[in-house]
XYZ file of C-alpha atoms in Angstrom:
774
model
C -1.443 -2.165 -30.218
C -3.720 -4.457 -31.915
C -5.103 -2.989 -35.336
C -8.740 -2.420 -37.159
C -8.976 -5.299 -38.776
C -8.109 -5.215 -42.791
C -11.342 -3.447 -45.704
C -13.420 -6.293 -47.186
C -16.181 -6.437 -49.205
C -19.506 -7.933 -47.091
C -22.615 -9.526 -48.558
C -24.269 -6.398 -47.031
C -21.827 -4.147 -48.510
C -22.163 -5.563 -52.129
C -25.389 -5.467 -52.203
C -26.160 -1.695 -50.934
C -23.125 -0.871 -53.362
C -25.408 -2.579 -56.128
C -29.119 -0.566 -55.313
C -26.857 2.918 -55.460
C -25.383 2.572 -58.755
C -29.154 1.280 -60.007
C -31.130 4.516 -57.869
C -28.618 6.880 -59.177
C -28.163 5.883 -62.848
C -31.943 6.218 -62.267
C -31.554 9.565 -60.893
C -29.099 10.886 -64.228
C -31.787 9.085 -66.552
C -34.318 11.514 -64.935
C -32.416 14.071 -65.520
C -33.165 13.901 -69.204
C -36.351 13.220 -69.976
C -39.506 12.163 -67.578
C -39.302 9.204 -66.142
C -42.341 6.510 -64.619
C -42.231 7.595 -60.514
C -42.754 4.036 -59.223
C -39.749 2.864 -60.432
C -37.529 5.879 -59.138
C -38.780 4.678 -55.247
C -37.759 0.943 -56.099
C -34.364 0.964 -54.416
C -34.724 2.924 -50.929
C -36.646 -0.207 -49.490
C -33.832 -2.340 -49.721
C -31.408 -0.052 -48.964
C -32.680 0.963 -45.534
C -33.328 -2.829 -45.243
C -29.974 -3.301 -45.568
C -28.731 -0.642 -43.251
C -30.556 -1.884 -41.128
C -29.472 -5.254 -41.271
C -25.519 -4.149 -40.921
C -26.770 -2.347 -37.716
C -27.725 -5.471 -36.238
C -25.183 -7.503 -36.751
C -22.559 -4.790 -35.321
C -25.258 -4.665 -32.185
C -24.304 -8.347 -31.575
C -21.142 -8.699 -32.710
C -19.973 -9.991 -29.143
C -16.653 -7.962 -29.144
C -17.785 -4.945 -28.575
C -18.727 -3.493 -25.710
C -22.236 -3.235 -24.206
C -22.487 0.556 -24.698
C -21.527 0.219 -28.622
C -23.842 -2.752 -29.299
C -27.067 -0.141 -27.509
C -25.407 2.858 -29.923
C -26.180 1.236 -33.077
C -29.588 -1.073 -31.682
C -30.666 3.497 -31.652
C -29.074 3.694 -35.320
C -30.606 0.783 -36.589
C -33.983 1.803 -34.497
C -33.285 4.989 -36.589
C -33.204 3.716 -39.347
C -36.462 1.964 -39.294
C -38.427 5.013 -38.942
C -36.765 6.714 -41.361
C -37.242 3.719 -44.174
C -41.365 4.379 -43.039
C -41.004 8.367 -43.395
C -39.382 7.292 -46.787
C -42.393 4.890 -47.510
C -45.188 7.103 -47.258
C -43.034 9.841 -48.407
C -42.681 7.253 -51.803
C -46.676 6.616 -51.353
C -47.573 10.028 -50.967
C -45.075 11.192 -54.109
C -46.857 8.107 -56.334
C -50.623 8.576 -55.127
C -50.113 12.030 -55.525
C -51.501 12.979 -51.711
C -48.954 16.225 -51.661
C -47.520 18.312 -54.018
C -44.372 17.574 -55.849
C -40.990 17.765 -53.138
C -43.176 18.041 -50.551
C -43.619 16.532 -47.364
C -46.863 15.406 -45.506
C -46.801 16.180 -41.543
C -46.643 12.187 -40.989
C -44.095 12.076 -42.937
C -42.313 14.449 -41.662
C -43.091 13.667 -37.794
C -41.688 9.739 -38.977
C -38.533 10.993 -39.924
C -38.042 13.313 -37.260
C -38.387 10.802 -34.731
C -35.947 8.785 -36.250
C -33.635 11.554 -36.370
C -33.916 11.943 -32.447
C -33.684 8.085 -31.944
C -30.434 7.966 -33.590
C -29.581 11.230 -31.465
C -30.309 9.988 -27.951
C -28.735 7.293 -28.709
C -25.177 8.842 -29.792
C -25.710 11.677 -26.538
C -25.824 8.145 -24.016
C -22.337 6.674 -25.161
C -20.311 6.564 -21.816
C -17.061 9.212 -23.852
C -20.163 11.751 -24.525
C -21.189 11.751 -20.344
C -21.299 15.783 -19.665
C -21.853 18.130 -16.644
C -24.263 20.486 -16.949
C -21.898 23.129 -18.148
C -20.904 21.611 -20.772
C -24.317 20.333 -21.646
C -25.430 23.777 -21.843
C -22.708 24.800 -24.359
C -23.378 21.973 -26.077
C -27.353 23.152 -26.046
C -26.025 26.183 -27.120
C -24.073 25.310 -29.772
C -26.275 23.466 -31.468
C -29.095 26.536 -31.529
C -25.762 28.380 -33.576
C -25.555 25.688 -36.005
C -29.941 25.273 -35.775
C -30.292 28.646 -36.768
C -27.199 29.588 -38.614
C -29.176 26.501 -41.193
C -32.787 27.624 -41.141
C -31.063 31.441 -41.873
C -28.876 29.799 -44.868
C -31.746 27.365 -46.034
C -34.635 30.149 -45.807
C -32.687 32.715 -47.624
C -31.545 30.417 -50.078
C -33.968 28.185 -51.002
C -37.148 28.096 -49.132
C -38.096 31.509 -49.226
C -38.450 30.937 -53.235
C -40.478 28.161 -52.122
C -43.937 29.170 -52.291
C -42.988 30.154 -55.968
C -41.845 26.523 -56.925
C -44.038 24.433 -55.565
C -47.581 27.156 -55.156
C -47.453 28.441 -51.701
C -48.002 24.918 -49.106
C -46.552 26.500 -46.560
C -46.941 23.708 -44.642
C -44.293 21.146 -46.925
C -42.202 23.684 -47.128
C -41.656 23.883 -42.951
C -41.360 19.844 -43.062
C -38.795 19.982 -45.254
C -37.162 23.363 -43.005
C -37.137 21.432 -39.947
C -35.683 18.202 -41.439
C -32.925 19.961 -42.559
C -31.818 21.822 -39.949
C -32.112 18.708 -37.289
C -30.222 16.513 -40.412
C -27.881 19.027 -39.436
C -27.770 18.926 -35.977
C -27.337 15.286 -35.696
C -24.411 16.040 -38.260
C -23.360 18.736 -35.724
C -23.242 16.351 -32.717
C -21.574 13.207 -34.313
C -18.579 15.095 -35.493
C -18.262 17.361 -31.911
C -18.485 13.648 -30.161
C -15.752 11.786 -32.192
C -13.735 15.194 -31.977
C -14.342 15.635 -27.747
C -14.342 11.477 -26.979
C -16.031 8.441 -28.245
C -16.007 6.295 -25.444
C -16.034 2.378 -26.518
C -16.982 3.843 -30.445
C -14.782 4.492 -32.885
C -14.130 7.380 -33.985
C -14.361 7.064 -38.014
C -17.201 4.657 -37.722
C -18.730 8.537 -35.851
C -17.113 10.501 -38.967
C -19.270 7.742 -41.624
C -22.369 8.596 -39.768
C -21.439 11.563 -39.604
C -21.207 12.005 -43.854
C -24.011 9.838 -43.897
C -26.278 13.227 -42.165
C -24.624 15.045 -43.945
C -25.737 13.564 -47.392
C -29.724 13.077 -45.957
C -29.341 16.925 -45.115
C -27.282 18.518 -47.816
C -30.435 16.326 -50.041
C -33.583 17.578 -48.671
C -31.769 21.161 -48.556
C -30.937 20.770 -52.570
C -35.225 19.403 -52.985
C -36.599 23.030 -53.817
C -33.883 22.298 -57.274
C -36.022 19.496 -58.751
C -39.187 21.498 -58.519
C -39.215 21.811 -62.756
C -38.844 18.035 -62.813
C -41.969 17.275 -60.467
C -40.763 13.605 -61.930
C -38.138 13.677 -59.558
C -37.825 13.724 -55.754
C -34.646 13.877 -54.193
C -35.667 11.203 -51.491
C -35.115 7.772 -53.164
C -31.545 9.129 -54.348
C -30.318 10.250 -51.049
C -31.803 7.629 -48.992
C -29.996 4.719 -51.289
C -26.080 7.276 -50.399
C -26.867 7.478 -46.822
C -28.016 3.677 -46.435
C -24.510 2.596 -47.966
C -22.448 5.426 -46.018
C -24.285 3.985 -42.764
C -23.023 0.125 -44.058
C -19.434 1.207 -44.138
C -19.573 2.362 -40.373
C -21.270 -0.310 -39.049
C -18.737 -2.514 -41.306
C -16.026 -0.125 -39.401
C -17.165 -0.534 -36.442
C -17.450 -4.145 -36.427
C -13.613 -4.196 -37.731
C -12.779 -2.179 -34.832
C -14.761 -4.851 -32.168
C -11.465 -6.216 -29.452
C -9.370 -2.782 -30.511
C -8.286 -0.434 -27.281
C -9.499 3.000 -28.503
C -6.990 6.026 -28.299
C -6.909 7.165 -24.487
C -9.483 10.516 -24.886
C -7.898 13.402 -24.470
C -9.998 16.263 -23.288
C -8.292 19.389 -24.432
C -10.149 22.561 -24.025
C -10.096 23.634 -27.540
C -11.546 27.092 -28.867
C -15.341 26.982 -30.147
C -14.761 27.861 -33.358
C -18.660 26.457 -34.619
C -20.118 30.063 -33.030
C -17.388 32.769 -34.497
C -17.751 30.504 -37.598
C -21.338 30.782 -37.743
C -21.849 34.751 -36.967
C -19.180 35.270 -39.288
C -21.282 34.361 -41.820
C -24.185 35.161 -41.446
C -23.134 38.873 -40.430
C -20.795 38.835 -44.014
C -24.243 37.325 -45.532
C -26.504 40.172 -43.986
C -23.606 42.476 -46.013
C -23.951 40.924 -48.925
C -28.024 41.114 -48.819
C -28.083 44.249 -47.673
C -25.211 45.911 -50.318
C -27.578 44.167 -53.458
C -30.924 45.547 -51.971
C -31.788 42.156 -51.279
C -34.917 41.405 -50.054
C -34.188 38.942 -47.259
C -32.422 41.502 -44.841
C -34.902 41.455 -42.282
C -34.333 37.338 -41.964
C -30.707 37.334 -41.941
C -30.564 40.650 -39.240
C -33.152 38.191 -37.268
C -31.088 35.025 -37.680
C -27.811 37.162 -37.353
C -29.193 39.218 -33.964
C -30.260 35.255 -32.704
C -26.847 34.023 -33.903
C -25.529 36.802 -31.387
C -27.408 36.788 -28.380
C -26.493 32.237 -28.735
C -22.821 33.361 -28.947
C -23.242 35.853 -25.987
C -25.049 33.392 -23.685
C -22.582 30.464 -24.799
C -19.907 33.018 -23.488
C -21.315 34.008 -20.253
C -21.667 30.226 -19.544
C -18.065 29.842 -19.863
C -16.968 33.105 -18.674
C -18.649 31.441 -15.424
C -17.558 27.562 -16.119
C -14.276 29.167 -15.887
C -15.071 30.822 -12.637
C -15.905 28.022 -11.541
C -13.011 26.415 -13.030
C -10.566 28.513 -11.570
C -11.817 28.404 -7.815
C -11.654 24.738 -8.264
C -8.390 25.415 -9.665
C -7.172 27.364 -6.383
C -8.944 25.014 -3.768
C -7.196 22.184 -5.025
C -3.202 25.043 -4.988
C -4.215 24.771 -1.655
C -4.943 21.331 -0.657
C -1.000 20.401 -2.891
C 0.200 23.467 -0.808
C -1.217 21.678 2.891
C -0.396 18.648 1.361
C 2.825 19.327 -0.080
C 3.533 20.400 3.944
C 2.161 17.230 5.504
C 5.425 15.178 3.085
C 7.599 17.215 4.151
C 6.251 16.926 8.057
C 6.048 13.113 7.720
C 9.616 13.389 5.769
C 11.157 14.293 8.908
C 8.916 13.393 11.481
C 8.015 9.805 12.893
C 3.892 8.917 12.574
C 3.762 7.660 15.852
C 5.315 10.241 18.457
C 5.436 13.030 16.886
C 9.048 13.371 17.017
C 11.789 14.794 14.944
C 12.918 11.314 12.742
C 17.393 10.259 11.413
C 16.971 12.430 8.961
C 16.176 15.568 10.625
C 18.141 15.158 13.595
C 21.701 14.274 11.450
C 20.230 17.849 9.809
C 20.157 19.414 12.798
C 23.159 17.409 14.731
C 24.899 18.739 11.524
C 24.149 22.023 12.033
C 24.568 21.953 15.887
C 28.540 20.954 14.955
C 29.317 23.424 12.183
C 28.494 26.344 14.985
C 31.555 24.909 16.648
C 30.746 26.486 19.971
C 30.074 24.317 22.449
C 29.940 20.418 23.025
C 27.743 18.653 20.912
C 26.470 15.472 23.335
C 24.063 13.010 21.837
C 23.028 10.500 23.850
C 20.524 7.279 22.003
C 18.210 5.714 24.311
C 16.567 2.201 24.790
C 13.691 1.388 26.678
C 14.650 -1.467 28.548
C 12.188 -5.202 28.257
C 9.998 -2.897 25.890
C 9.119 -6.795 23.318
C 8.111 -7.864 26.725
C 5.119 -4.965 27.530
C 4.588 -5.460 23.660
C 3.851 -9.400 24.303
C 1.698 -9.364 27.816
C -0.234 -6.020 27.034
C -0.357 -5.581 23.041
C 0.910 -3.147 20.734
C -2.117 -0.628 21.458
C -0.527 -0.306 24.897
C 3.022 -0.195 23.562
C 2.238 2.369 21.068
C 0.775 4.737 23.781
C 4.374 3.898 26.047
C 6.098 5.023 22.601
C 3.732 8.544 22.950
C 4.036 8.525 26.845
C 8.370 8.002 26.626
C 8.548 11.073 23.948
C 6.278 13.467 25.398
C 8.206 12.880 28.581
C 11.726 13.168 26.884
C 10.501 16.557 25.122
C 9.644 17.909 28.755
C 12.614 17.306 29.658
C 15.098 17.883 26.697
C 17.429 21.065 27.337
C 15.736 24.482 25.491
C 18.540 23.967 22.471
C 17.937 20.318 22.465
C 16.083 18.053 19.860
C 14.461 14.729 21.039
C 13.803 11.873 18.271
C 12.827 8.246 17.451
C 15.216 6.418 15.878
C 12.777 3.156 15.088
C 11.184 1.086 17.732
C 11.907 1.411 20.979
C 15.148 4.115 20.246
C 15.000 7.713 21.061
C 18.097 9.972 20.489
C 18.534 13.106 21.604
C 20.922 15.681 21.134
C 22.353 18.981 22.687
C 24.622 21.713 23.742
C 27.021 20.760 26.582
C 29.501 22.926 28.449
C 31.543 19.620 29.664
C 30.988 15.727 30.263
C 29.879 16.163 33.271
C 26.543 18.724 32.649
C 25.817 15.815 29.763
C 25.898 14.177 32.911
C 23.606 15.930 34.915
C 20.973 15.852 32.148
C 20.566 12.354 31.269
C 21.004 11.476 35.548
C 17.685 14.509 34.996
C 16.224 12.116 32.394
C 16.311 8.774 33.766
C 15.218 10.069 37.021
C 11.978 11.546 35.448
C 11.589 8.040 33.462
C 11.275 6.133 36.264
C 7.763 8.304 36.882
C 4.963 6.254 36.589
C 4.097 6.627 32.918
C -0.127 6.523 31.712
C -0.226 4.270 28.535
C -3.258 3.267 27.709
C -4.389 3.243 31.050
C -1.986 1.139 32.760
C 1.036 3.053 35.065
C 4.123 1.957 33.795
C 7.471 2.406 35.210
C 9.832 1.790 32.625
C 14.222 1.567 32.922
C 16.418 3.184 29.872
C 19.658 1.832 28.558
C 21.780 5.600 27.625
C 24.541 5.521 25.356
C 26.212 8.996 25.369
C 28.578 10.225 22.617
C 30.528 13.774 23.197
C 32.590 16.127 20.985
C 34.742 18.627 21.722
C 34.094 22.383 21.318
C 34.809 24.018 18.020
C 35.290 23.044 14.466
C 35.485 19.530 14.202
C 35.832 17.074 11.678
C 33.603 14.497 13.399
C 30.150 14.675 12.147
C 25.933 13.742 13.283
C 26.251 10.417 11.853
C 30.027 9.198 13.495
C 28.388 10.889 16.763
C 25.017 8.938 16.784
C 27.288 5.603 15.880
C 28.863 6.138 19.112
C 26.358 6.194 21.404
C 24.512 3.615 20.158
C 28.472 1.711 21.068
C 28.193 3.194 23.878
C 24.304 1.904 24.433
C 24.558 -1.435 23.891
C 27.858 -1.526 26.636
C 25.201 0.079 28.870
C 22.798 -2.597 28.487
C 25.472 -5.182 28.520
C 26.177 -4.112 32.590
C 22.393 -4.166 32.957
C 19.047 -2.198 32.746
C 18.763 1.264 33.517
C 22.400 2.214 32.960
C 24.452 5.267 31.476
C 27.689 3.956 29.489
C 29.810 7.342 28.456
C 31.002 6.470 24.898
C 35.048 5.549 25.318
C 37.313 4.466 21.987
C 38.358 1.513 23.149
C 34.766 0.373 23.191
C 35.052 0.828 19.082
C 37.484 -2.298 18.983
C 34.680 -4.059 21.884
C 32.108 -3.329 19.021
C 33.972 -4.901 16.368
C 35.476 -8.190 18.277
C 31.640 -8.819 18.968
C 30.372 -8.449 15.737
C 32.805 -10.738 13.810
C 31.900 -13.267 16.879
C 28.482 -12.526 16.124
C 28.754 -13.819 12.698
C 30.662 -16.290 13.674
C 28.121 -17.915 15.366
C 25.861 -17.844 12.492
C 28.137 -19.825 10.489
C 29.172 -22.039 13.357
C 25.070 -22.708 14.449
C 24.524 -23.728 10.510
C 27.631 -25.737 10.078
C 27.269 -27.192 13.681
C 30.270 -26.240 15.616
C 28.412 -25.761 19.328
C 28.690 -28.440 21.758
C 26.908 -29.378 24.736
C 28.666 -30.266 27.183
C 27.189 -31.323 31.238
C 28.408 -30.734 34.438
C 27.558 -32.953 36.982
C 25.336 -32.153 39.767
C 26.293 -34.403 42.960
C 24.268 -35.490 46.113
C 26.796 -34.491 49.200
C 26.070 -37.270 51.494
C 27.439 -39.835 49.144
C 28.786 -38.035 46.558
C 27.008 -40.022 43.586
C 25.432 -38.263 40.853
C 21.702 -37.065 40.284
C 21.544 -34.642 37.650
C 23.319 -32.364 35.310
C 23.874 -29.124 34.236
C 23.905 -28.931 30.137
C 26.477 -26.257 29.041
C 27.254 -24.773 25.462
C 30.564 -24.237 24.289
C 32.067 -23.692 20.681
C 34.565 -25.734 18.341
C 36.098 -23.102 16.178
C 37.983 -24.797 13.479
C 40.568 -22.206 13.818
C 40.316 -20.364 17.710
C 39.723 -23.799 18.712
C 37.128 -23.855 22.197
C 35.981 -20.779 22.394
C 34.567 -20.005 26.242
C 31.027 -19.224 26.881
C 31.727 -16.206 28.430
C 33.049 -14.595 25.194
C 29.908 -14.907 22.400
C 27.186 -14.679 25.301
C 27.322 -11.329 25.070
C 27.297 -11.160 20.981
C 24.389 -13.623 20.825
C 22.284 -11.705 23.041
C 23.005 -8.526 21.580
C 22.279 -9.557 17.744
C 19.506 -11.574 18.739
C 20.939 -15.060 17.736
C 21.034 -16.074 21.415
C 17.368 -17.632 20.545
C 17.885 -19.503 18.137
C 21.234 -20.554 19.944
C 18.948 -21.867 22.820
C 16.476 -23.701 21.180
C 19.145 -25.736 19.269
C 20.595 -26.695 22.967
C 17.120 -27.216 24.286
C 16.232 -29.882 21.330
C 20.072 -31.583 22.423
C 19.407 -31.673 25.468
C 16.222 -33.205 25.472
C 17.034 -35.932 22.694
C 19.971 -36.828 24.683
C 18.567 -37.263 28.129
C 16.052 -39.726 26.534
C 18.646 -41.780 25.243
C 20.648 -41.621 28.683
C 17.344 -43.093 29.952
C 17.543 -45.834 27.885
C 20.807 -46.514 28.105
C 21.241 -46.459 31.905
C 17.892 -47.661 33.365
C 17.715 -47.268 36.900
C 20.533 -45.294 37.654
C 19.168 -42.638 34.787
C 19.505 -39.087 36.182
C 16.519 -37.433 37.620
C 16.592 -34.054 35.626
C 18.818 -32.436 33.513
C 19.202 -28.591 33.741
C 19.497 -26.395 30.794
C 20.233 -22.359 30.970
C 17.502 -20.321 29.374
C 17.804 -16.527 28.637
C 16.087 -13.770 29.646
C 15.132 -13.283 25.658
C 14.379 -16.542 25.104
C 12.357 -16.856 27.719
C 10.182 -13.616 26.244
C 9.991 -14.493 22.886
C 6.076 -15.392 22.633
C 5.005 -19.014 22.390
C 8.287 -20.205 23.940
C 6.132 -22.537 26.512
C 4.578 -24.029 23.999
C 7.676 -24.592 21.759
C 9.137 -25.826 24.498
C 6.152 -28.942 24.574
C 6.578 -29.855 21.036
C 10.141 -30.151 21.484
C 10.221 -32.829 25.084
C 7.608 -34.737 22.642
C 9.794 -34.854 19.363
C 12.597 -35.878 21.854
C 10.168 -38.500 23.772
C 11.096 -37.084 27.431
C 9.250 -36.663 29.957
C 9.143 -32.611 31.410
C 9.709 -33.675 34.773
C 13.299 -34.899 33.930
C 13.767 -31.285 32.573
C 14.334 -28.435 34.476
C 14.637 -25.014 33.475
C 17.471 -22.593 34.939
C 16.495 -18.747 35.194
C 18.426 -15.558 36.510
C 16.206 -13.252 38.987
C 16.443 -10.964 36.769
C 14.732 -12.520 33.892
C 11.901 -12.499 35.928
C 12.347 -10.097 38.215
C 9.781 -7.502 36.264
C 6.861 -10.448 35.894
C 5.242 -9.503 32.574
C 5.984 -12.310 29.741
C 8.831 -14.447 30.780
C 6.925 -14.889 34.377
C 3.929 -16.011 32.460
C 5.765 -18.315 30.232
C 7.436 -20.007 33.649
C 4.713 -20.141 35.047
C 2.840 -23.070 31.029
C 5.748 -24.500 31.783
C 5.346 -25.384 35.472
C 1.573 -26.529 34.400
C 3.699 -28.979 31.618
C 6.023 -30.629 34.634
C 8.765 -28.889 34.022
C 10.714 -27.524 36.653
C 12.047 -24.442 37.257
C 15.787 -23.629 38.911
C 16.433 -19.999 40.083
C 19.698 -19.937 38.902
C 22.453 -17.478 40.927
C 20.732 -16.396 43.232
C 21.062 -13.464 45.344
C 23.172 -11.357 42.996
C 20.485 -10.336 41.097
C 17.585 -8.024 42.319
C 17.399 -10.535 45.946
C 13.738 -10.063 46.291
C 12.493 -12.836 48.473
C 9.153 -11.614 47.081
C 10.176 -13.324 44.057
C 9.704 -16.297 45.622
C 6.233 -16.356 45.847
C 5.587 -14.521 42.837
C 7.978 -17.385 40.528
C 7.314 -21.057 39.872
C 10.281 -21.838 41.720
C 11.619 -25.185 42.042
C 14.638 -25.420 42.995
C 17.815 -22.510 44.395
C 20.943 -22.531 42.714
C 23.002 -20.358 45.048
C 25.689 -18.266 43.034
C 29.867 -19.341 43.437
C 30.210 -15.630 45.345
C 28.971 -17.034 48.163
C 30.656 -20.812 48.154
C 34.239 -18.808 47.446
C 35.009 -18.551 51.243
C 32.635 -20.156 52.996
C 34.840 -22.101 55.007
C 35.643 -18.077 56.326
C 33.440 -18.336 60.022
C 32.398 -14.789 58.460
C 29.201 -12.991 56.339
C 29.513 -15.747 53.233
C 29.307 -18.377 55.513
C 26.283 -16.557 57.444
C 24.354 -15.561 53.209
C 24.742 -19.405 52.884
C 23.069 -20.600 55.683
C 20.335 -18.024 55.532
C 19.827 -19.070 52.048
C 19.312 -22.302 52.861
C 16.922 -22.193 55.722
C 14.926 -20.768 53.234
C 15.250 -23.275 50.939
C 13.830 -25.690 53.519
C 11.143 -22.923 54.796
C 9.877 -22.818 51.719
C 10.167 -26.832 50.533
C 12.601 -25.604 47.960
C 15.800 -27.606 46.437
C 19.293 -25.610 46.883
C 22.417 -26.389 44.930
C 25.451 -25.135 45.216
C 27.232 -23.579 43.031
C 31.164 -23.502 42.093
C 32.263 -26.476 44.924
C 35.955 -26.335 44.247
C 37.939 -27.941 46.958
C 36.553 -30.899 49.693
C 36.566 -27.920 52.977
C 34.091 -26.453 50.993
C 32.306 -29.840 50.362
C 32.166 -30.627 53.799
C 31.046 -26.656 54.921
C 27.701 -27.274 53.319
C 26.894 -30.759 54.641
C 27.572 -29.673 57.929
C 25.097 -26.165 57.227
C 22.587 -28.798 55.877
C 23.147 -28.425 51.583
C 21.798 -31.698 49.739
C 23.513 -31.061 46.031
C 25.977 -29.319 45.105
C 28.176 -29.246 41.564
C 31.517 -27.619 41.251
C 34.814 -27.947 39.802
C 35.854 -30.808 42.951
C 32.859 -32.777 41.625
C 33.450 -32.988 38.188
C 34.264 -30.797 34.874
C 32.281 -29.821 32.268
C 32.502 -33.247 29.913
C 30.975 -34.198 26.777
C 27.499 -36.538 26.405
C 29.577 -39.484 25.657
C 31.459 -39.309 29.543
C 29.232 -38.871 31.075
C 28.097 -42.285 31.999
C 31.037 -43.275 32.330
C 31.032 -41.203 35.486
C 28.136 -42.037 36.563
C 28.851 -45.408 37.004
C 31.875 -44.525 38.776
C 30.321 -41.998 40.969
C 28.051 -45.267 41.901
C 30.464 -47.540 42.569
C 32.034 -45.484 44.346
C 28.923 -44.983 46.276
C 28.533 -48.780 46.879
C-alpha cells in the first residue's frame, strides 16, 4: 500500500513559520508595554499571501482528484476574503474608525463571506454528499453548536462587552457572529473528517479544523484585551491560522496519489447534541445557584437547545422508521431471492422441470421407501439437432418446452419428470412390475408422436427410451445407478433405430464398456494413422470391367489386427467420432481418386463412392466443407458419389438440404441399402438421387424363383422408369450375376467381382479386368 511522503519543510512553510514567530514575539512585547498599532498589522498580509499560495499550489497538483483540487480552490478563495477582511479591520483600527477590538459591519461581512466559501467547498466534496435526512440532522447539529457557542460566549465574554468597550452593540454582534460561524466551520470540518472525506486527506481536514478553531478562539478572547487598546487579536491569530493552513495544504500534497482508506459508514451515536444540552444545563444550574444575572439568557439558550435536540431525535426516529421499512422490504426481497435460488438449484430454467439434482434426490427417497418397483426411463429426442439446425434455436427451445409439457401431463401421479440437459429427459415412477412400466412408456411414445406446437411449427418427434427397473423392497441400488442403467439401455435403443424402447439387461454393460473402450482406441487410431481405406470394385455386368469403386474404412489395430467396420462404426456413431472419421475418409478418397486419374488416364474410374453417415450429413456446412475437400484434392465433383441411407434423409431436414447443395455442386448421390429402410417411394421424388444400391438381402436368393427375384425385378423397373442407375450389392456367384443381367441390371459389386483391397492394388486389378474384356 502506498504511504504518504515524509514531511520536509518547504519554502512556504518556513516563511509562514517565520511570520508566525515574529507576530507572536511582537504580541508578547505588546503585553509588556504599548507598541505602535501599524507594526502589529505588518505580519498579517504576508501570512495570508503565503496561505493563499499554499492552497493554490495544492489545487494545481496533477496527481490530486478533480474534487480535491476544487476544494482547495475554495479554501484559497475563502482565505482571500479573510485577508481582505483583515486588511479592512487593520485600516479601521489604525485610522481610528472603530473602537479598539471592534469590527465594522463591512469587515464582518467580508470575514463571513470567506468562512462561508470555505464551508461551501467542504460540503461539495463527494464524501460529504448526503441524503435529505442526513442534511436535516447535519443542520440541526450545526444549529446546536451555534446556539451553544453563542450562549457560552455571551455568558462569559460578550455580555460584558458594553462595560469593556463603551456600548458599541454593532461591534459586539459582529464579533459574536464571527466566533459562531468559525465554530460552525470547525464542527463541520471535524464531522466530515469522521464521517467520510472522499478524496481528501483526513489529517489535512483535522489541520483545517484546528486552523478554524484557532481563529474562533482568538475572536472569542478579543474582549480580554480591552485594557490594552494598542493590541488586537487579529494580527496574532491570523498568522497562526495561516501557518496551520499551510501545514494542511502541504499534507494534502504529500498524500497525492495515495489511495484513501475506504470510508466505513457507521451510525455513531450523536454525542454533540447531548453534550451541548448537558454543558448548557450545568451552566444554568451554576448560574442559578450563584444568583447570576444571566439566568434568563442561559435558560433561553438551554430551551432552544432542548428543542433542537428534540427535533433531531424526531428526525432520527423518522429516518429509523424509513430504514426499518427499507430493511423489511429488503428482507422480503432476500427471502424471495432465496426461494428463487432454491428453485433454480433444483429445476431446469428452460422447461421448469426438475433437474438432475432433484431427480436423484426423489429417486433415492422412493428407493429408500422400498415398497414398489422403481422405474427410471431415460428419454432422448431423435434428430433434435436437425430441427435446431433447420428451424433455429428458438424453435428448438420451444420444442423442448412442448415435450416437457406433454411428458408432465402423461407422467403417473407418483412420478417425476426431469430434464437432464440438451434433448434428454428422465421419468421416475413406481410400477407394479416391468409390464406396467412398459405400458406407461408405450402410451408416452404414442402421445409424443402426436404433433407438437413449437414456435408456430407442428412437429412430430420420435424418442429413443431406455428403461431400468429396481426390484421391490429395500435395495442397495442407488438413483445414480438406475439412471446409468437407463442411459445404457437408451443408447442400445438408438443403436437399433429411431423410436425404440429397450429395457436394461446386465449384458448391456459389457457391450457398453466395450464400445467405450473402442471409442477411446478409435480416437487414438485417428490421431496416430491406424485407419485405412480399402476399395471394392463396382463392375459393368455386360463385360465385367471395373468402372467405379466403393471406399470402405478399415482399422489396422496394432494388437487386434484388422478390425471390421461393424465393430467400431457404432461406437463412432454413439460418441460423435463418426464426424472426424468420415471427414478423414473423404479427404483420403478425394486425394486418391485424383492420383488415379493422373496415373490411369483413359482407364481411370468413372467415380469413387463414399459412405456418409446421417450424423455427418446433418453437420452444418457439410456441403461447403466437401467442396473445399474436392478443391484441395483437385478432383472434379462429378467423379465423386456420396452414399447415404434412406433413414438419413427420410425425415427431410438439414440432411436433405445438404444433399441438394451437393447435387448443385455436381456431386452424385447414391441411396444405399435401398429397400431395407423406410422404403418410401416418395423419397425418390424428394431426394436428389442419381443411383440406387439394391441391398444384398434381395440378391442372396435371387436365383430362386420367388419374392426376392420379384423385388429385384421391381427395383430395376423403378430405377429405369426414373432414369436412375442401379447397382446390385453383395453378388457372390456367377449365377446371381447372370440373373441380374437377365433382369436388366447393368452394374454390380460383391466378392464375385473383387473383395475390398488397398489403394495400391487397385490399378493392377483395373488393368486386369480391362485386359480380360479386350
